[in-house]
mmCIF file with all atom_site columns, C-alpha atoms in Angstrom:
data_model
loop_
_atom_site.group_PDB
_atom_site.id
_atom_site.type_symbol
_atom_site.label_atom_id
_atom_site.label_alt_id
_atom_site.label_comp_id
_atom_site.label_asym_id
_atom_site.label_entity_id
_atom_site.label_seq_id
_atom_site.pdbx_PDB_ins_code
_atom_site.Cartn_x
_atom_site.Cartn_y
_atom_site.Cartn_z
_atom_site.occupancy
_atom_site.B_iso_or_equiv
_atom_site.pdbx_formal_charge
_atom_site.auth_seq_id
_atom_site.auth_comp_id
_atom_site.auth_asym_id
_atom_site.auth_atom_id
_atom_site.pdbx_PDB_model_num
ATOM 1   C CA . MET A 1 1   ? 16.705  -13.442 -6.956  1.00 78.00 ? 1   MET A CA 1
ATOM 2   C CA . GLU A 1 2   ? 16.246  -10.301 -9.008  1.00 86.00 ? 2   GLU A CA 1
ATOM 3   C CA . PHE A 1 3   ? 12.486  -10.361 -8.416  1.00 84.00 ? 3   PHE A CA 1
ATOM 4   C CA . ALA A 1 4   ? 12.923  -10.739 -4.649  1.00 88.00 ? 4   ALA A CA 1
ATOM 5   C CA . LEU A 1 5   ? 15.412  -7.866  -4.506  1.00 92.00 ? 5   LEU A CA 1
ATOM 6   C CA . ALA A 1 6   ? 13.133  -5.570  -6.505  1.00 87.00 ? 6   ALA A CA 1
ATOM 7   C CA . LEU A 1 7   ? 10.220  -6.555  -4.285  1.00 89.00 ? 7   LEU A CA 1
ATOM 8   C CA . ALA A 1 8   ? 12.190  -5.858  -1.106  1.00 92.00 ? 8   ALA A CA 1
ATOM 9   C CA . LEU A 1 9   ? 13.329  -2.448  -2.383  1.00 92.00 ? 9   LEU A CA 1
ATOM 10  C CA . ARG A 1 10  ? 9.804   -1.471  -3.402  1.00 91.00 ? 10  ARG A CA 1
ATOM 11  C CA . LEU A 1 11  ? 8.513   -2.568  -0.020  1.00 93.00 ? 11  LEU A CA 1
ATOM 12  C CA . LEU A 1 12  ? 11.174  -0.550  1.828   1.00 95.00 ? 12  LEU A CA 1
ATOM 13  C CA . VAL A 1 13  ? 10.537  2.566   -0.235  1.00 94.00 ? 13  VAL A CA 1
ATOM 14  C CA . GLY A 1 14  ? 6.782   2.110   0.132   1.00 94.00 ? 14  GLY A CA 1
ATOM 15  C CA . MET A 1 15  ? 7.014   1.668   3.908   1.00 95.00 ? 15  MET A CA 1
ATOM 16  C CA . PHE A 1 16  ? 9.261   4.703   4.254   1.00 96.00 ? 16  PHE A CA 1
ATOM 17  C CA . LEU A 1 17  ? 7.085   6.975   2.105   1.00 95.00 ? 17  LEU A CA 1
ATOM 18  C CA . ALA A 1 18  ? 3.878   5.706   3.684   1.00 95.00 ? 18  ALA A CA 1
ATOM 19  C CA . SER A 1 19  ? 5.287   6.314   7.176   1.00 94.00 ? 19  SER A CA 1
ATOM 20  C CA . LEU A 1 20  ? 6.470   9.790   6.284   1.00 95.00 ? 20  LEU A CA 1
ATOM 21  C CA . LEU A 1 21  ? 3.294   10.868  4.513   1.00 95.00 ? 21  LEU A CA 1
ATOM 22  C CA . GLY A 1 22  ? 1.103   9.117   7.080   1.00 93.00 ? 22  GLY A CA 1
ATOM 23  C CA . MET A 1 23  ? 2.665   11.147  9.892   1.00 93.00 ? 23  MET A CA 1
ATOM 24  C CA . ILE A 1 24  ? 2.377   14.315  7.826   1.00 95.00 ? 24  ILE A CA 1
ATOM 25  C CA . GLY A 1 25  ? -1.285  13.477  7.240   1.00 93.00 ? 25  GLY A CA 1
ATOM 26  C CA . TYR A 1 26  ? -1.764  12.913  10.966  1.00 91.00 ? 26  TYR A CA 1
ATOM 27  C CA . PHE A 1 27  ? -0.369  16.354  11.791  1.00 92.00 ? 27  PHE A CA 1
ATOM 28  C CA . ILE A 1 28  ? -2.398  17.991  9.022   1.00 93.00 ? 28  ILE A CA 1
ATOM 29  C CA . GLY A 1 29  ? -5.484  16.430  10.594  1.00 89.00 ? 29  GLY A CA 1
ATOM 30  C CA . TRP A 1 30  ? -4.903  18.402  13.780  1.00 86.00 ? 30  TRP A CA 1
ATOM 31  C CA . PHE A 1 31  ? -4.974  21.655  11.821  1.00 89.00 ? 31  PHE A CA 1
ATOM 32  C CA . ILE A 1 32  ? -8.064  20.972  9.739   1.00 88.00 ? 32  ILE A CA 1
ATOM 33  C CA . ALA A 1 33  ? -10.171 19.440  12.524  1.00 80.00 ? 33  ALA A CA 1
ATOM 34  C CA . PRO A 1 34  ? -13.025 21.658  13.698  1.00 75.00 ? 34  PRO A CA 1
ATOM 35  C CA . PRO A 1 35  ? -12.624 22.951  17.248  1.00 73.00 ? 35  PRO A CA 1
ATOM 36  C CA . ARG A 1 36  ? -15.289 21.228  19.323  1.00 71.00 ? 36  ARG A CA 1
ATOM 37  C CA . PRO A 1 37  ? -15.329 19.555  22.686  1.00 67.00 ? 37  PRO A CA 1
ATOM 38  C CA . GLY A 1 38  ? -16.112 16.046  21.389  1.00 69.00 ? 38  GLY A CA 1
ATOM 39  C CA . MET A 1 39  ? -13.293 13.855  20.145  1.00 73.00 ? 39  MET A CA 1
ATOM 40  C CA . GLU A 1 40  ? -15.295 11.829  17.656  1.00 75.00 ? 40  GLU A CA 1
ATOM 41  C CA . ALA A 1 41  ? -14.921 14.293  14.768  1.00 78.00 ? 41  ALA A CA 1
ATOM 42  C CA . LEU A 1 42  ? -11.233 14.739  15.529  1.00 81.00 ? 42  LEU A CA 1
ATOM 43  C CA . VAL A 1 43  ? -10.631 10.995  15.597  1.00 82.00 ? 43  VAL A CA 1
ATOM 44  C CA . GLN A 1 44  ? -12.424 10.527  12.285  1.00 85.00 ? 44  GLN A CA 1
ATOM 45  C CA . ILE A 1 45  ? -10.441 13.314  10.633  1.00 88.00 ? 45  ILE A CA 1
ATOM 46  C CA . LEU A 1 46  ? -7.149  12.006  12.017  1.00 88.00 ? 46  LEU A CA 1
ATOM 47  C CA . ALA A 1 47  ? -7.847  8.487   10.773  1.00 89.00 ? 47  ALA A CA 1
ATOM 48  C CA . PHE A 1 48  ? -8.844  9.826   7.345   1.00 92.00 ? 48  PHE A CA 1
ATOM 49  C CA . THR A 1 49  ? -5.826  12.107  6.903   1.00 94.00 ? 49  THR A CA 1
ATOM 50  C CA . THR A 1 50  ? -3.395  9.496   8.228   1.00 94.00 ? 50  THR A CA 1
ATOM 51  C CA . GLY A 1 51  ? -4.816  6.801   5.955   1.00 94.00 ? 51  GLY A CA 1
ATOM 52  C CA . THR A 1 52  ? -4.806  9.117   2.952   1.00 95.00 ? 52  THR A CA 1
ATOM 53  C CA . GLY A 1 53  ? -1.195  10.122  3.537   1.00 95.00 ? 53  GLY A CA 1
ATOM 54  C CA . ALA A 1 54  ? -0.084  6.538   4.033   1.00 95.00 ? 54  ALA A CA 1
ATOM 55  C CA . GLY A 1 55  ? -2.033  5.433   0.956   1.00 95.00 ? 55  GLY A CA 1
ATOM 56  C CA . LEU A 1 56  ? -0.412  8.131   -1.144  1.00 95.00 ? 56  LEU A CA 1
ATOM 57  C CA . GLY A 1 57  ? 3.020   7.106   0.138   1.00 95.00 ? 57  GLY A CA 1
ATOM 58  C CA . GLY A 1 58  ? 2.284   3.465   -0.569  1.00 93.00 ? 58  GLY A CA 1
ATOM 59  C CA . ALA A 1 59  ? 1.152   4.321   -4.097  1.00 93.00 ? 59  ALA A CA 1
ATOM 60  C CA . LEU A 1 60  ? 4.336   6.301   -4.732  1.00 93.00 ? 60  LEU A CA 1
ATOM 61  C CA . GLY A 1 61  ? 6.466   3.498   -3.323  1.00 92.00 ? 61  GLY A CA 1
ATOM 62  C CA . TRP A 1 62  ? 4.970   0.964   -5.739  1.00 90.00 ? 62  TRP A CA 1
ATOM 63  C CA . LEU A 1 63  ? 5.129   3.277   -8.759  1.00 89.00 ? 63  LEU A CA 1
ATOM 64  C CA . LYS A 1 64  ? 6.765   1.644   -11.780 1.00 85.00 ? 64  LYS A CA 1
ATOM 65  C CA . ALA A 1 65  ? 7.974   3.699   -14.730 1.00 84.00 ? 65  ALA A CA 1
ATOM 66  C CA . ASP A 1 66  ? 6.810   1.159   -17.324 1.00 85.00 ? 66  ASP A CA 1
ATOM 67  C CA . ASP A 1 67  ? 3.278   0.803   -15.936 1.00 83.00 ? 67  ASP A CA 1
ATOM 68  C CA . THR A 1 68  ? 0.262   1.991   -17.851 1.00 88.00 ? 68  THR A CA 1
ATOM 69  C CA . LEU A 1 69  ? -1.896  4.708   -16.354 1.00 91.00 ? 69  LEU A CA 1
ATOM 70  C CA . ARG A 1 70  ? -4.679  2.209   -15.746 1.00 92.00 ? 70  ARG A CA 1
ATOM 71  C CA . SER A 1 71  ? -2.342  -0.090  -13.824 1.00 89.00 ? 71  SER A CA 1
ATOM 72  C CA . PHE A 1 72  ? -0.992  2.775   -11.705 1.00 90.00 ? 72  PHE A CA 1
ATOM 73  C CA . VAL A 1 73  ? -4.476  4.078   -10.897 1.00 93.00 ? 73  VAL A CA 1
ATOM 74  C CA . PHE A 1 74  ? -5.548  0.568   -9.848  1.00 93.00 ? 74  PHE A CA 1
ATOM 75  C CA . ARG A 1 75  ? -2.486  0.146   -7.625  1.00 91.00 ? 75  ARG A CA 1
ATOM 76  C CA . ALA A 1 76  ? -2.933  3.646   -6.166  1.00 92.00 ? 76  ALA A CA 1
ATOM 77  C CA . ALA A 1 77  ? -6.585  2.886   -5.396  1.00 95.00 ? 77  ALA A CA 1
ATOM 78  C CA . LEU A 1 78  ? -5.512  -0.308  -3.637  1.00 94.00 ? 78  LEU A CA 1
ATOM 79  C CA . ALA A 1 79  ? -2.949  1.623   -1.599  1.00 94.00 ? 79  ALA A CA 1
ATOM 80  C CA . LEU A 1 80  ? -5.480  4.305   -0.645  1.00 95.00 ? 80  LEU A CA 1
ATOM 81  C CA . MET A 1 81  ? -8.090  1.738   0.352   1.00 95.00 ? 81  MET A CA 1
ATOM 82  C CA . GLY A 1 82  ? -5.474  -0.126  2.353   1.00 95.00 ? 82  GLY A CA 1
ATOM 83  C CA . GLY A 1 83  ? -4.251  3.039   4.031   1.00 94.00 ? 83  GLY A CA 1
ATOM 84  C CA . LEU A 1 84  ? -7.731  4.172   5.007   1.00 94.00 ? 84  LEU A CA 1
ATOM 85  C CA . GLY A 1 85  ? -8.815  0.736   6.205   1.00 94.00 ? 85  GLY A CA 1
ATOM 86  C CA . GLY A 1 86  ? -5.571  0.098   8.051   1.00 94.00 ? 86  GLY A CA 1
ATOM 87  C CA . GLY A 1 87  ? -5.750  3.495   9.727   1.00 91.00 ? 87  GLY A CA 1
ATOM 88  C CA . TRP A 1 88  ? -9.240  2.772   11.046  1.00 91.00 ? 88  TRP A CA 1
ATOM 89  C CA . VAL A 1 89  ? -8.386  -0.754  12.187  1.00 91.00 ? 89  VAL A CA 1
ATOM 90  C CA . GLY A 1 90  ? -5.188  0.440   13.866  1.00 88.00 ? 90  GLY A CA 1
ATOM 91  C CA . LEU A 1 91  ? -7.010  3.306   15.579  1.00 84.00 ? 91  LEU A CA 1
ATOM 92  C CA . TRP A 1 92  ? -9.741  1.117   17.011  1.00 84.00 ? 92  TRP A CA 1
ATOM 93  C CA . TYR A 1 93  ? -7.186  -1.485  18.055  1.00 84.00 ? 93  TYR A CA 1
ATOM 94  C CA . GLY A 1 94  ? -5.201  1.165   19.923  1.00 80.00 ? 94  GLY A CA 1
ATOM 95  C CA . ILE A 1 95  ? -8.323  2.561   21.580  1.00 77.00 ? 95  ILE A CA 1
ATOM 96  C CA . ALA A 1 96  ? -9.484  -0.928  22.597  1.00 79.00 ? 96  ALA A CA 1
ATOM 97  C CA . VAL A 1 97  ? -6.184  -1.598  24.329  1.00 77.00 ? 97  VAL A CA 1
ATOM 98  C CA . TYR A 1 98  ? -6.674  1.463   26.564  1.00 69.00 ? 98  TYR A CA 1
ATOM 99  C CA . GLU A 1 99  ? -10.325 2.012   27.405  1.00 67.00 ? 99  GLU A CA 1
ATOM 100 C CA . ASP A 1 100 ? -9.804  5.298   29.248  1.00 64.00 ? 100 ASP A CA 1
ATOM 101 C CA . GLY A 1 101 ? -11.966 7.326   26.902  1.00 58.00 ? 101 GLY A CA 1
ATOM 102 C CA . VAL A 1 102 ? -8.967  9.319   25.699  1.00 61.00 ? 102 VAL A CA 1
ATOM 103 C CA . MET A 1 103 ? -6.819  8.698   22.664  1.00 62.00 ? 103 MET A CA 1
ATOM 104 C CA . PRO A 1 104 ? -3.571  7.276   24.035  1.00 67.00 ? 104 PRO A CA 1
ATOM 105 C CA . PRO A 1 105 ? -0.258  7.482   22.190  1.00 73.00 ? 105 PRO A CA 1
ATOM 106 C CA . SER A 1 106 ? -0.528  3.780   21.408  1.00 72.00 ? 106 SER A CA 1
ATOM 107 C CA . ALA A 1 107 ? -3.690  4.486   19.393  1.00 79.00 ? 107 ALA A CA 1
ATOM 108 C CA . VAL A 1 108 ? -1.784  7.013   17.295  1.00 83.00 ? 108 VAL A CA 1
ATOM 109 C CA . THR A 1 109 ? 1.085   4.600   16.773  1.00 86.00 ? 109 THR A CA 1
ATOM 110 C CA . SER A 1 110 ? -1.191  1.714   15.873  1.00 87.00 ? 110 SER A CA 1
ATOM 111 C CA . MET A 1 111 ? -3.226  3.981   13.568  1.00 89.00 ? 111 MET A CA 1
ATOM 112 C CA . VAL A 1 112 ? -0.146  5.064   11.634  1.00 91.00 ? 112 VAL A CA 1
ATOM 113 C CA . MET A 1 113 ? 1.388   1.577   11.541  1.00 93.00 ? 113 MET A CA 1
ATOM 114 C CA . GLY A 1 114 ? -1.908  -0.017  10.514  1.00 93.00 ? 114 GLY A CA 1
ATOM 115 C CA . ALA A 1 115 ? -2.229  2.471   7.672   1.00 94.00 ? 115 ALA A CA 1
ATOM 116 C CA . VAL A 1 116 ? 1.384   1.963   6.589   1.00 95.00 ? 116 VAL A CA 1
ATOM 117 C CA . ILE A 1 117 ? 1.199   -1.827  6.612   1.00 95.00 ? 117 ILE A CA 1
ATOM 118 C CA . ALA A 1 118 ? -2.144  -2.029  4.831   1.00 95.00 ? 118 ALA A CA 1
ATOM 119 C CA . ALA A 1 119 ? -1.155  0.636   2.280   1.00 94.00 ? 119 ALA A CA 1
ATOM 120 C CA . ASN A 1 120 ? 1.757   -1.570  1.252   1.00 95.00 ? 120 ASN A CA 1
ATOM 121 C CA . ALA A 1 121 ? 0.205   -5.005  1.716   1.00 94.00 ? 121 ALA A CA 1
ATOM 122 C CA . LEU A 1 122 ? -2.468  -4.624  -0.962  1.00 93.00 ? 122 LEU A CA 1
ATOM 123 C CA . PRO A 1 123 ? -0.098  -3.349  -3.688  1.00 92.00 ? 123 PRO A CA 1
ATOM 124 C CA . LEU A 1 124 ? 2.400   -6.056  -2.675  1.00 93.00 ? 124 LEU A CA 1
ATOM 125 C CA . VAL A 1 125 ? -0.152  -8.821  -3.200  1.00 93.00 ? 125 VAL A CA 1
ATOM 126 C CA . GLU A 1 126 ? -1.293  -7.268  -6.482  1.00 91.00 ? 126 GLU A CA 1
ATOM 127 C CA . HIS A 1 127 ? 2.291   -6.940  -7.719  1.00 88.00 ? 127 HIS A CA 1
ATOM 128 C CA . VAL A 1 128 ? 3.168   -10.546 -6.860  1.00 89.00 ? 128 VAL A CA 1
ATOM 129 C CA . LEU A 1 129 ? 0.016   -11.942 -8.474  1.00 90.00 ? 129 LEU A CA 1
ATOM 130 C CA . ARG A 1 130 ? 0.415   -9.834  -11.617 1.00 86.00 ? 130 ARG A CA 1
ATOM 131 C CA . SER A 1 131 ? 4.107   -10.723 -11.967 1.00 84.00 ? 131 SER A CA 1
ATOM 132 C CA . ARG A 1 132 ? 3.325   -14.390 -11.494 1.00 83.00 ? 132 ARG A CA 1
ATOM 133 C CA . SER A 1 133 ? 0.661   -14.348 -14.213 1.00 81.00 ? 133 SER A CA 1
ATOM 134 C CA . ARG A 1 134 ? 3.016   -12.471 -16.558 1.00 77.00 ? 134 ARG A CA 1
ATOM 135 C CA . ARG A 1 135 ? 5.773   -15.026 -15.981 1.00 76.00 ? 135 ARG A CA 1
ATOM 136 C CA . LYS A 1 136 ? 3.378   -17.876 -16.737 1.00 76.00 ? 136 LYS A CA 1
ATOM 137 C CA . ALA A 1 137 ? 2.221   -16.135 -19.925 1.00 73.00 ? 137 ALA A CA 1
ATOM 138 C CA . HIS A 1 138 ? 5.820   -15.561 -21.063 1.00 70.00 ? 138 HIS A CA 1
ATOM 139 C CA . ALA A 1 139 ? 6.751   -19.181 -20.333 1.00 72.00 ? 139 ALA A CA 1
ATOM 140 C CA . ALA A 1 140 ? 3.744   -20.452 -22.309 1.00 73.00 ? 140 ALA A CA 1
ATOM 141 C CA . ARG A 1 141 ? 4.614   -18.156 -25.222 1.00 73.00 ? 141 ARG A CA 1
ATOM 142 C CA . ASP A 1 142 ? 8.227   -19.381 -25.188 1.00 73.00 ? 142 ASP A CA 1
ATOM 143 C CA . ARG A 1 143 ? 7.086   -23.013 -25.203 1.00 73.00 ? 143 ARG A CA 1
ATOM 144 C CA . ARG A 1 144 ? 4.769   -22.385 -28.139 1.00 72.00 ? 144 ARG A CA 1
ATOM 145 C CA . SER A 1 145 ? 7.467   -20.592 -30.121 1.00 75.00 ? 145 SER A CA 1
ATOM 146 C CA . ARG A 1 146 ? 9.947   -23.437 -29.501 1.00 71.00 ? 146 ARG A CA 1
ATOM 147 C CA . LEU A 1 147 ? 7.392   -26.037 -30.574 1.00 70.00 ? 147 LEU A CA 1
ATOM 148 C CA . SER A 1 148 ? 6.412   -24.167 -33.747 1.00 71.00 ? 148 SER A CA 1
ATOM 149 C CA . GLN A 1 149 ? 9.993   -23.741 -34.982 1.00 69.00 ? 149 GLN A CA 1
ATOM 150 C CA . PRO A 1 150 ? 11.285  -26.534 -37.185 1.00 66.00 ? 150 PRO A CA 1
ATOM 151 C CA . ASP A 1 151 ? 14.175  -28.600 -35.907 1.00 62.00 ? 151 ASP A CA 1
ATOM 152 C CA . ARG A 1 152 ? 17.371  -27.286 -37.610 1.00 59.00 ? 152 ARG A CA 1
ATOM 153 C CA . ARG A 1 153 ? 19.884  -30.058 -37.158 1.00 57.00 ? 153 ARG A CA 1
#
């Protein structure tokens, strides 16, 4: 129960921070995009800044105080990769839904939500798998220590 509650809280915090920083990244993308008539450069910059913001938010949401630096960097890299990949997948999904040649609001929404979901999904899977392997290692160590102790009756 305690593990599920901690997981749910981390997921909520990660989703909130990834949404907030993903939207901030989206708006920053509008300011750093070069002014040109084509939309391809703008779309690429928006997907990159949105994914980076969502990945950073996802990494901060899954931050644990007792983690080593190596573990945090690995989890942050997973969140950034998820945010960037999810932003691109969400963007192209939103553009495919409306084939008008313009970037509809649904493409922006799906880009941000894709980045947010993917930026939290990869650290979630990593956290569950790592916790599961740690629990198995602790259980095996406890069994060995109980077996090696003499019976004191």
